[in-house]
Amino acid sequence: MANNTADHPPGNSVAEGNHDGDFGVTVADLRDLMELRSAEAVNKIQETYGDVQGICRRLKTSPIEGLSGNPVDLEKRHTSYGQNFIPPKKAKTFLQLVWEALQDVTLIILEIAAIISLGLSFYHPPGGDSEACGQVSGGAEDEGEAQAGWIEGAAILFSVIIVVLVTAFNDWSKEKQFRGLQSRIEQEQKFTVIRKGQVIQIPVAEIVVGDIAQIKYGDLLPADGILIQGNDLKIDESSLTGESDQVRKSLEKDPMLLSGTHVMEGSGRMVVSAVGLNSQTGIIFTLLGASESDEEKKVKKTKTEDGIALEIQPLKSEEAAESEEKEEKEEAKPVKKVNVTKKEKSVLQGKLTKLAVQIGKAGLIMSAVTVIILILYFVIDTFAVQGRTWVAECTPIYIQYFVKFFIIGVTVLVVAVPEGLPLAVTISLAYSVKKMMKDNNLVRHLDACETMGNATAICSDKTGTLTMNRMTVVQAYVGDTHYKTVPEPDAIKPETLEIMVNSIAINSAYTTKILPPEKEGGLPRHVGNKTECALLGMVLELKRDYQPIRDEVPEEKMYKVYTFNSSRKSMSTVLKNADGGYRMYSKGASEIVLRKCSRILDAQGQPRIFKPKDRDEMVRKVIEPMACDGLRTICVAYRDFPAEAGEPDWETENDILNDLTCIVVVGIEDPVRPEVPEAITKCQRAGITVRMVTGDNINTARAIATKCGIITPGEDFLCMEGKEFNQQIRNDQGEVEQERLDKVWPKLRVLARSSPTDKHTLVKGIIDSTVGETRQVVAVTGDGTNDGPALKKADVGFAMGIAGTDVAKEASDIILTDDNFTSIVKAVMWGRNVYDSISKFLQFQLTVNVVAVIVAFTGACITQDSPLKAVQMLWVNLIMDTLASLALATEPPTESLLLRRPYGRNKPLISRTMMKNILGHAVYQLVIIFTLLFAGESFFDIDSGRNAPLHSPPSEHYTIVFNVFVMMQLFNEINARKIHGERNVFEGIYRNPIFCSVVLGTFALQIVIVQFGGKPFSCTALTIDQWLWCVFIGVGELLWGQLISAIPTHHLKFLKEAGHGTTKEEIHEEELTEGADEIDHAEMELRRGQILWFRGLNRIQTQMDVVYTFQTGQAPVPGALRRQPSVVSQHNDATAAKTLSSPTHVGLSSSSSLTNSAGAPPPAAAASSSTAGN
């Protein structure tokens, strides 16, 4: 096998596109090869294949021309080596979702009760009709009626089935939507390959083994490959190895490139050696599939929710960043499994969970009390008051009574628990996400959309987000002259022009080009790095062409390339001259490159000495005026190394990048997007602070910030550079101190010349800060690889869809498909809308719950029978919940949402106004219902339905009570459309067809139930008059709503808010938000109790971790670590940081990987976080 392709000519697949016979290397060979690293791999390639070219020959591909792209050839490669596609994990079937929905505890209780009730209704004991059992069978005169006892049980079961189907259907559609979204993200992922000598972009799924792929800074490798040629290539392999150090790749030392890893620096070409399931990521996915159980459950929580086919997304991309966030590798590893989930629960989820738990507890107590009272009343009445004895044959009948009581109790519980809540949230989020797609927001995590509504700060990049990212050179300083426009070619000396054009053409990525416009009369297309495009554009304006120069010096001829990165801020390319000397071309940020220049080309094109004082004068006269016009300044320079001096040591970068000769300084303009200033004004009106974080120099940044409206002249704001920022926030040891940061960030508006670490520090500082009224919720935009850590740390990370690198997209929550700042404002609007929709639904839902629970409870206690039967309750609960959540959660957003300040993290879900509405409407409904219950028969002149015996036919009286109840809910649904106390509840109702159809649909169904529901729904048909009365009482709700909104809320100090987020009084009890009178001392005591309880739990858990660790010598129980940091543990983080840094604890923490009990990364590690990101 070793020789069967050795005698091929140097493989050029263009010639061999239709060559028969198999390839000279099998999948297994390549797979074995890819498992080797560094020196081992190099040796193996030399022994078996000779060199990388040998592998190319066997794969029948040309390292320069690439594959032919012949469909037959591609098909053959697919069959031999597989496709670059990792099949998605199977979606849950509808039946599985039904099964999951059935696991709900309340539903299970109901099912059991219904089955018992069914069983007993078929059991007729002999002599059961005798007088001995009291008035038990009194009402069953009609034989047929007694037989109909089974109907109630059956109806309950039927409604349970409906609930389950609705829930399952919703889950199913959510998953389907998510998969649609995922496949959309995938289709947008393209990669650059060479085919037929042309550089083209193809979707990641179409890459085949043997393709020659071009890799560059910021790429996420889509397949495994072997390096053919590389410049200064550094790769972050932490997503596979967990090592946060960047790995240098070169032909001699380590040519193996693995899928799912990130290119952090440099560029190069590789031949693809493994795709899909055979690539390293694929192999790991296969292993994951094998050990599905617990692992899957954890991995599911990663960004790529539900593990849906991520055309080679990196395995658990979370971990990549996790390990960036922890410098201490030893500590990172054990925790890694656990920290896969992203961030804490979203703000809204946190508040909702709290609220649901509180409501659930209340409901449970109410239902238990109801059952106990009913049973006691019955027992005392039957055996004590009437003095009967328990007779054996009466047992089933008594049991039937008890079951009936039990069912009433369970029904109270079912109504009390707002299971419509999760549904409302899901529907609202899913609806918003779908609509946000149209507004150029591709949401990757559902909760990001709602968090965005709470955003109080946005840290935005400058280039491409606030500006157009279409760069053009508008000024130049060359030959001792400052030109305000690009000079004519004959104004510059030919020698100077020659060296300038060469320098620009060669010292730039060859993937950067200017292509002719797509449409006639359009602007030329800029491909690749935009700054380089601007320089190439200048070459074209000087009537020269860069392509012939590049053809003359292909990438293979470059001797050494120092690629651009965020610390270097310059790029240099070295060429070897014919005489054995070297020439190096450099370009970069002008203040950095000029510092390294010792000469400058004068008007005659001759180098003359360039002293520091000349440089200062140039900065003052040329660079600062350019920067104040908002231009970015770039300096182009060169250096010659004479042959007689021998070859310099290229690794000592500081010596090499020195003693340069300046050719030209250019001013590049990147115009502000026309729609940005208005968008920023909207943000400021909405109470959101916009900050600009940029790598540009401070004058340029300030000029652009003023144009955008981020800073207005005469206001007291800070604009500072990264260096100064660091001096102010770090102590003598160089550690960031929160107190110092808190002094800086509130006024900071522009951070210039900032490194990615500065951006991360700023974001983290603002999020962790506790100064000011409320905790901050921060959104961040980013496009570069280096923005990854900040995007991940932010509450919401926006990545640029067009300019963004794969790494940035991977770390983000929302991708802006048009790279435009205005889309962020749309996201804020949708986010606030989600929040409001959920509040609307809560206001409606809680009114229904309060009324239904009180009616069922008091009714049951006074008349031994709930006026609303189990099935009716389920109808109210289910249909009202589900349909109302549909109706209220799909309200479209309005501009007026941007006129109020953000709610912030600790604003309660249910504001005082909402509480006023809930209680106000509940009072109205209760008064009406109790009036009807105890005096309705005389008002409508019908028989009373109270105290009806078992199995008696439904009464008109109770039917009217039920009908009025539903009518009031229907009209209250219209009231619930407004939550801020607005008067006009009908405003914009036609813009929401779903709402209108739901209200009308519910009304129609109610008519059917009442008129034709009969026994299962315990209803009898009503007359037109009775119907009109019911509707009239319902309409009263609207009038009553107007009355309520007339009462000013600030007089109602006694109303409590509910559903707080993490409030500060749990951390600092003195700093209360929103007037301390709201929280009375009883509540404080309760809180204190809770805190002590949490602390106790935390300590026990920590002790258990320690014990467990020392017993088994391995990481603590994942369960214990996976708990999200509770309020207290955040509070403890501060103390933990102190203890962790003391030497005794460090020993413990590295041996047992015990971070702190809540599974947050060790504060020390988090603070020093992510130098890896640079």
CSV table of C-alpha atoms in Angstrom, one decimal, residues 718-1012:
chain,number,residue,atom,x,y,z
A,718,LEU,CA,-14.4,60.7,31.3
A,719,CYS,CA,-12.6,59.7,28.1
A,720,MET,CA,-9.5,57.7,29.0
A,721,GLU,CA,-6.9,55.4,27.5
A,722,GLY,CA,-6.4,51.8,28.5
A,723,LYS,CA,-3.1,52.6,30.2
A,724,GLU,CA,-4.6,55.3,32.4
A,725,PHE,CA,-7.7,53.2,33.1
A,726,ASN,CA,-5.4,50.4,34.4
A,727,GLN,CA,-3.4,52.8,36.6
A,728,GLN,CA,-6.6,54.0,38.2
A,729,ILE,CA,-8.2,50.7,38.9
A,730,ARG,CA,-5.3,48.5,40.0
A,731,ASN,CA,-3.5,48.6,43.3
A,732,ASP,CA,0.3,48.4,43.8
A,733,GLN,CA,0.3,44.6,43.3
A,734,GLY,CA,-1.5,45.1,39.9
A,735,GLU,CA,-4.7,43.6,41.0
A,736,VAL,CA,-8.0,45.1,40.0
A,737,GLU,CA,-9.9,46.6,43.0
A,738,GLN,CA,-13.7,46.9,42.8
A,739,GLU,CA,-13.7,50.1,45.0
A,740,ARG,CA,-11.3,51.8,42.6
A,741,LEU,CA,-13.3,50.7,39.6
A,742,ASP,CA,-16.5,52.0,41.2
A,743,LYS,CA,-15.0,55.5,41.2
A,744,VAL,CA,-14.2,55.3,37.5
A,745,TRP,CA,-17.0,53.5,35.6
A,746,PRO,CA,-20.0,55.7,36.4
A,747,LYS,CA,-18.5,58.6,34.5
A,748,LEU,CA,-16.5,56.7,31.9
A,749,ARG,CA,-17.9,57.1,28.4
A,750,VAL,CA,-15.0,56.4,26.1
A,751,LEU,CA,-12.1,53.9,26.7
A,752,ALA,CA,-9.5,54.3,23.9
A,753,ARG,CA,-6.4,52.2,23.0
A,754,SER,CA,-7.9,49.5,25.1
A,755,SER,CA,-6.9,45.8,25.1
A,756,PRO,CA,-9.4,43.0,25.2
A,757,THR,CA,-8.5,42.5,28.9
A,758,ASP,CA,-9.5,46.1,29.6
A,759,LYS,CA,-12.8,45.5,28.0
A,760,HIS,CA,-13.4,42.3,30.0
A,761,THR,CA,-12.3,44.1,33.2
A,762,LEU,CA,-14.7,47.0,32.6
A,763,VAL,CA,-17.6,44.7,31.9
A,764,LYS,CA,-17.0,42.5,34.9
A,765,GLY,CA,-16.5,45.6,37.1
A,766,ILE,CA,-19.8,47.1,36.0
A,767,ILE,CA,-21.7,43.9,36.5
A,768,ASP,CA,-20.2,43.2,39.9
A,769,SER,CA,-20.6,46.7,41.1
A,770,THR,CA,-23.1,47.5,43.9
A,771,VAL,CA,-22.9,51.3,43.9
A,772,GLY,CA,-25.9,53.2,42.6
A,773,GLU,CA,-29.6,52.5,42.8
A,774,THR,CA,-29.8,49.1,41.1
A,775,ARG,CA,-27.3,46.5,40.0
A,776,GLN,CA,-26.3,47.0,36.4
A,777,VAL,CA,-27.2,44.8,33.5
A,778,VAL,CA,-24.6,45.1,30.8
A,779,ALA,CA,-24.7,44.4,27.0
A,780,VAL,CA,-21.5,44.2,25.0
A,781,THR,CA,-20.9,44.2,21.3
A,782,GLY,CA,-17.8,42.7,19.8
A,783,ASP,CA,-16.5,41.3,16.5
A,784,GLY,CA,-12.9,40.2,17.1
A,785,THR,CA,-11.5,37.0,18.6
A,786,ASN,CA,-10.2,39.0,21.5
A,787,ASP,CA,-13.7,40.1,22.4
A,788,GLY,CA,-14.7,36.6,23.4
A,789,PRO,CA,-14.1,36.9,27.1
A,790,ALA,CA,-16.0,40.2,27.4
A,791,LEU,CA,-18.9,38.8,25.3
A,792,LYS,CA,-19.1,35.8,27.5
A,793,LYS,CA,-19.0,37.8,30.7
A,794,ALA,CA,-21.6,40.3,29.7
A,795,ASP,CA,-25.3,39.7,30.5
A,796,VAL,CA,-26.0,39.9,26.8
A,797,GLY,CA,-23.2,39.6,24.2
A,798,PHE,CA,-23.8,40.8,20.7
A,799,ALA,CA,-21.6,39.5,17.9
A,800,MET,CA,-21.3,41.1,14.5
A,801,GLY,CA,-22.8,38.8,11.8
A,802,ILE,CA,-20.7,40.2,8.9
A,803,ALA,CA,-17.5,41.4,10.4
A,804,GLY,CA,-17.5,39.1,13.4
A,805,THR,CA,-15.1,36.2,13.7
A,806,ASP,CA,-16.4,32.7,14.5
A,807,VAL,CA,-14.9,32.9,18.0
A,808,ALA,CA,-16.9,36.1,18.7
A,809,LYS,CA,-20.1,34.5,17.4
A,810,GLU,CA,-19.5,31.4,19.5
A,811,ALA,CA,-19.2,33.5,22.7
A,812,SER,CA,-22.2,35.7,22.0
A,813,ASP,CA,-25.9,35.5,22.8
A,814,ILE,CA,-27.3,37.5,19.9
A,815,ILE,CA,-25.8,37.9,16.4
A,816,LEU,CA,-26.5,41.2,14.7
A,817,THR,CA,-26.9,40.1,11.1
A,818,ASP,CA,-26.5,43.6,9.8
A,819,ASP,CA,-23.7,44.7,12.2
A,820,ASN,CA,-25.8,47.8,13.0
A,821,PHE,CA,-26.2,49.6,16.3
A,822,THR,CA,-29.9,50.3,15.6
A,823,SER,CA,-30.6,46.6,15.8
A,824,ILE,CA,-29.5,46.7,19.4
A,825,VAL,CA,-32.1,49.3,20.2
A,826,LYS,CA,-34.7,47.0,18.5
A,827,ALA,CA,-33.5,44.2,20.8
A,828,VAL,CA,-34.0,46.4,23.8
A,829,MET,CA,-37.5,47.1,22.7
A,830,TRP,CA,-38.3,43.4,22.2
A,831,GLY,CA,-36.7,42.6,25.5
A,832,ARG,CA,-38.8,45.1,27.4
A,833,ASN,CA,-41.8,43.9,25.5
A,834,VAL,CA,-41.2,40.3,26.7
A,835,TYR,CA,-40.9,41.5,30.3
A,836,ASP,CA,-44.2,43.5,30.0
A,837,SER,CA,-46.0,40.7,28.3
A,838,ILE,CA,-45.2,38.4,31.1
A,839,SER,CA,-46.2,41.0,33.7
A,840,LYS,CA,-49.5,41.4,31.8
A,841,PHE,CA,-50.1,37.7,31.9
A,842,LEU,CA,-49.2,37.6,35.6
A,843,GLN,CA,-51.6,40.3,36.4
A,844,PHE,CA,-54.4,38.4,34.6
A,845,GLN,CA,-53.4,35.0,35.9
A,846,LEU,CA,-53.1,36.0,39.5
A,847,THR,CA,-56.5,37.6,39.5
A,848,VAL,CA,-58.0,34.4,38.2
A,849,ASN,CA,-56.1,32.3,40.8
A,850,VAL,CA,-56.9,34.5,43.8
A,851,VAL,CA,-60.6,34.5,43.0
A,852,ALA,CA,-60.9,30.8,42.1
A,853,VAL,CA,-59.0,29.7,45.2
A,854,ILE,CA,-61.0,31.8,47.6
A,855,VAL,CA,-64.3,30.8,46.0
A,856,ALA,CA,-63.4,27.1,46.0
A,857,PHE,CA,-62.2,27.4,49.6
A,858,THR,CA,-65.0,29.4,51.2
A,859,GLY,CA,-67.6,27.7,49.0
A,860,ALA,CA,-66.4,24.3,50.1
A,861,CYS,CA,-66.3,25.2,53.7
A,862,ILE,CA,-69.8,26.7,53.8
A,863,THR,CA,-71.7,24.5,51.4
A,864,GLN,CA,-69.5,21.3,51.5
A,865,ASP,CA,-69.2,21.5,47.8
A,866,SER,CA,-67.1,23.8,45.6
A,867,PRO,CA,-69.3,26.1,43.6
A,868,LEU,CA,-66.9,25.6,40.7
A,869,LYS,CA,-66.6,21.9,39.9
A,870,ALA,CA,-63.2,20.2,39.2
A,871,VAL,CA,-63.8,20.1,35.4
A,872,GLN,CA,-64.9,23.7,35.3
A,873,MET,CA,-61.9,24.8,37.3
A,874,LEU,CA,-59.7,22.9,34.9
A,875,TRP,CA,-61.4,24.6,31.9
A,876,VAL,CA,-60.8,28.0,33.5
A,877,ASN,CA,-57.3,27.1,34.5
A,878,LEU,CA,-56.2,25.5,31.3
A,879,ILE,CA,-57.9,27.4,28.6
A,880,MET,CA,-57.7,30.7,30.4
A,881,ASP,CA,-54.0,30.1,31.1
A,882,THR,CA,-52.9,28.7,27.8
A,883,LEU,CA,-55.0,30.9,25.6
A,884,ALA,CA,-54.4,34.0,27.7
A,885,SER,CA,-50.7,33.4,27.6
A,886,LEU,CA,-51.0,33.2,23.8
A,887,ALA,CA,-53.0,36.4,23.7
A,888,LEU,CA,-51.0,38.5,26.1
A,889,ALA,CA,-47.6,37.2,25.3
A,890,THR,CA,-47.8,38.2,21.6
A,891,GLU,CA,-48.5,41.9,22.0
A,892,PRO,CA,-46.2,43.7,19.5
A,893,PRO,CA,-43.8,46.2,21.0
A,894,THR,CA,-44.4,50.0,20.7
A,895,GLU,CA,-41.9,52.9,20.7
A,896,SER,CA,-43.3,54.0,24.0
A,897,LEU,CA,-41.5,51.1,25.6
A,898,LEU,CA,-38.3,53.1,25.1
A,899,LEU,CA,-39.6,56.1,27.1
A,900,ARG,CA,-39.2,54.6,30.5
A,901,ARG,CA,-36.1,53.6,32.5
A,902,PRO,CA,-35.0,50.0,32.6
A,903,TYR,CA,-36.3,47.9,35.5
A,904,GLY,CA,-32.9,46.6,36.6
A,905,ARG,CA,-32.1,43.4,38.3
A,906,ASN,CA,-34.0,43.9,41.6
A,907,LYS,CA,-37.2,45.5,40.4
A,908,PRO,CA,-40.1,43.2,41.5
A,909,LEU,CA,-42.1,41.5,38.8
A,910,ILE,CA,-45.4,42.6,40.2
A,911,SER,CA,-45.3,46.4,40.8
A,912,ARG,CA,-47.6,48.2,43.2
A,913,THR,CA,-49.8,49.3,40.3
A,914,MET,CA,-50.2,45.7,39.3
A,915,MET,CA,-50.9,44.6,42.8
A,916,LYS,CA,-53.5,47.3,43.0
A,917,ASN,CA,-55.1,46.0,39.8
A,918,ILE,CA,-55.0,42.3,40.9
A,919,LEU,CA,-56.6,43.0,44.4
A,920,GLY,CA,-59.0,45.5,43.0
A,921,HIS,CA,-60.4,43.2,40.4
A,922,ALA,CA,-60.4,40.3,42.8
A,923,VAL,CA,-62.6,42.3,45.2
A,924,TYR,CA,-65.1,43.0,42.4
A,925,GLN,CA,-65.2,39.4,41.3
A,926,LEU,CA,-65.5,38.0,44.8
A,927,VAL,CA,-68.3,40.3,45.8
A,928,ILE,CA,-70.3,39.4,42.6
A,929,ILE,CA,-69.7,35.7,42.9
A,930,PHE,CA,-70.6,35.4,46.6
A,931,THR,CA,-73.7,37.5,46.0
A,932,LEU,CA,-74.7,35.1,43.3
A,933,LEU,CA,-73.8,32.1,45.3
A,934,PHE,CA,-75.8,33.0,48.4
A,935,ALA,CA,-78.5,35.2,46.9
A,936,GLY,CA,-78.5,34.4,43.2
A,937,GLU,CA,-81.4,32.0,43.3
A,938,SER,CA,-83.8,34.8,44.4
A,939,PHE,CA,-82.4,37.3,42.0
A,940,PHE,CA,-82.8,35.0,38.9
A,941,ASP,CA,-85.8,33.2,40.5
A,942,ILE,CA,-84.4,29.7,40.1
A,943,ASP,CA,-83.8,26.7,42.4
A,944,SER,CA,-80.8,27.0,44.8
A,945,GLY,CA,-77.9,24.8,43.9
A,946,ARG,CA,-76.4,24.7,47.4
A,947,ASN,CA,-76.2,21.5,49.4
A,948,ALA,CA,-77.0,19.3,46.5
A,949,PRO,CA,-76.4,15.6,47.3
A,950,LEU,CA,-73.9,13.3,45.5
A,951,HIS,CA,-74.5,12.7,41.8
A,952,SER,CA,-77.4,15.2,41.6
A,953,PRO,CA,-78.0,16.8,38.2
A,954,PRO,CA,-76.3,20.2,37.5
A,955,SER,CA,-78.3,23.2,38.6
A,956,GLU,CA,-78.9,26.5,36.8
A,957,HIS,CA,-77.8,28.4,39.8
A,958,TYR,CA,-74.2,27.0,39.8
A,959,THR,CA,-74.1,27.2,36.0
A,960,ILE,CA,-74.8,31.0,36.3
A,961,VAL,CA,-72.0,31.3,38.9
A,962,PHE,CA,-69.6,29.5,36.6
A,963,ASN,CA,-70.6,31.5,33.5
A,964,VAL,CA,-70.3,34.9,35.3
A,965,PHE,CA,-66.9,33.9,36.6
A,966,VAL,CA,-65.7,33.1,33.1
A,967,MET,CA,-67.2,36.3,31.6
A,968,MET,CA,-65.5,38.4,34.2
A,969,GLN,CA,-62.1,36.8,33.4
A,970,LEU,CA,-62.7,37.4,29.7
A,971,PHE,CA,-63.2,41.1,30.1
A,972,ASN,CA,-60.5,41.3,32.7
A,973,GLU,CA,-58.2,39.9,30.0
A,974,ILE,CA,-58.7,43.2,28.1
A,975,ASN,CA,-57.9,45.2,31.3
A,976,ALA,CA,-54.7,43.2,31.7
A,977,ARG,CA,-53.3,44.6,28.4
A,978,LYS,CA,-52.0,47.6,30.3
A,979,ILE,CA,-49.9,47.3,33.4
A,980,HIS,CA,-48.6,50.8,34.0
A,981,GLY,CA,-52.1,52.2,35.0
A,982,GLU,CA,-53.0,53.5,31.5
A,983,ARG,CA,-56.6,54.4,30.9
A,984,ASN,CA,-57.1,53.3,27.4
A,985,VAL,CA,-57.0,49.5,27.5
A,986,PHE,CA,-58.2,49.1,23.9
A,987,GLU,CA,-55.2,51.0,22.5
A,988,GLY,CA,-53.7,49.1,19.5
A,989,ILE,CA,-55.9,46.1,20.0
A,990,TYR,CA,-56.3,45.6,16.3
A,991,ARG,CA,-52.5,45.4,15.9
A,992,ASN,CA,-52.7,42.0,17.7
A,993,PRO,CA,-55.0,39.7,15.7
A,994,ILE,CA,-54.0,36.8,18.0
A,995,PHE,CA,-55.5,38.6,21.0
A,996,CYS,CA,-58.8,39.3,19.3
A,997,SER,CA,-59.2,35.8,18.0
A,998,VAL,CA,-58.4,34.3,21.4
A,999,VAL,CA,-60.9,36.4,23.2
A,1000,LEU,CA,-63.6,35.7,20.7
A,1001,GLY,CA,-62.7,32.0,20.5
A,1002,THR,CA,-62.9,31.6,24.3
A,1003,PHE,CA,-66.3,33.3,24.3
A,1004,ALA,CA,-67.6,30.9,21.6
A,1005,LEU,CA,-66.2,27.9,23.5
A,1006,GLN,CA,-67.8,29.1,26.7
A,1007,ILE,CA,-71.2,29.3,24.9
A,1008,VAL,CA,-70.8,25.7,23.7
A,1009,ILE,CA,-69.8,24.4,27.2
A,1010,VAL,CA,-72.7,26.1,29.0
A,1011,GLN,CA,-75.4,25.2,26.4
A,1012,PHE,CA,-74.2,21.7,25.5
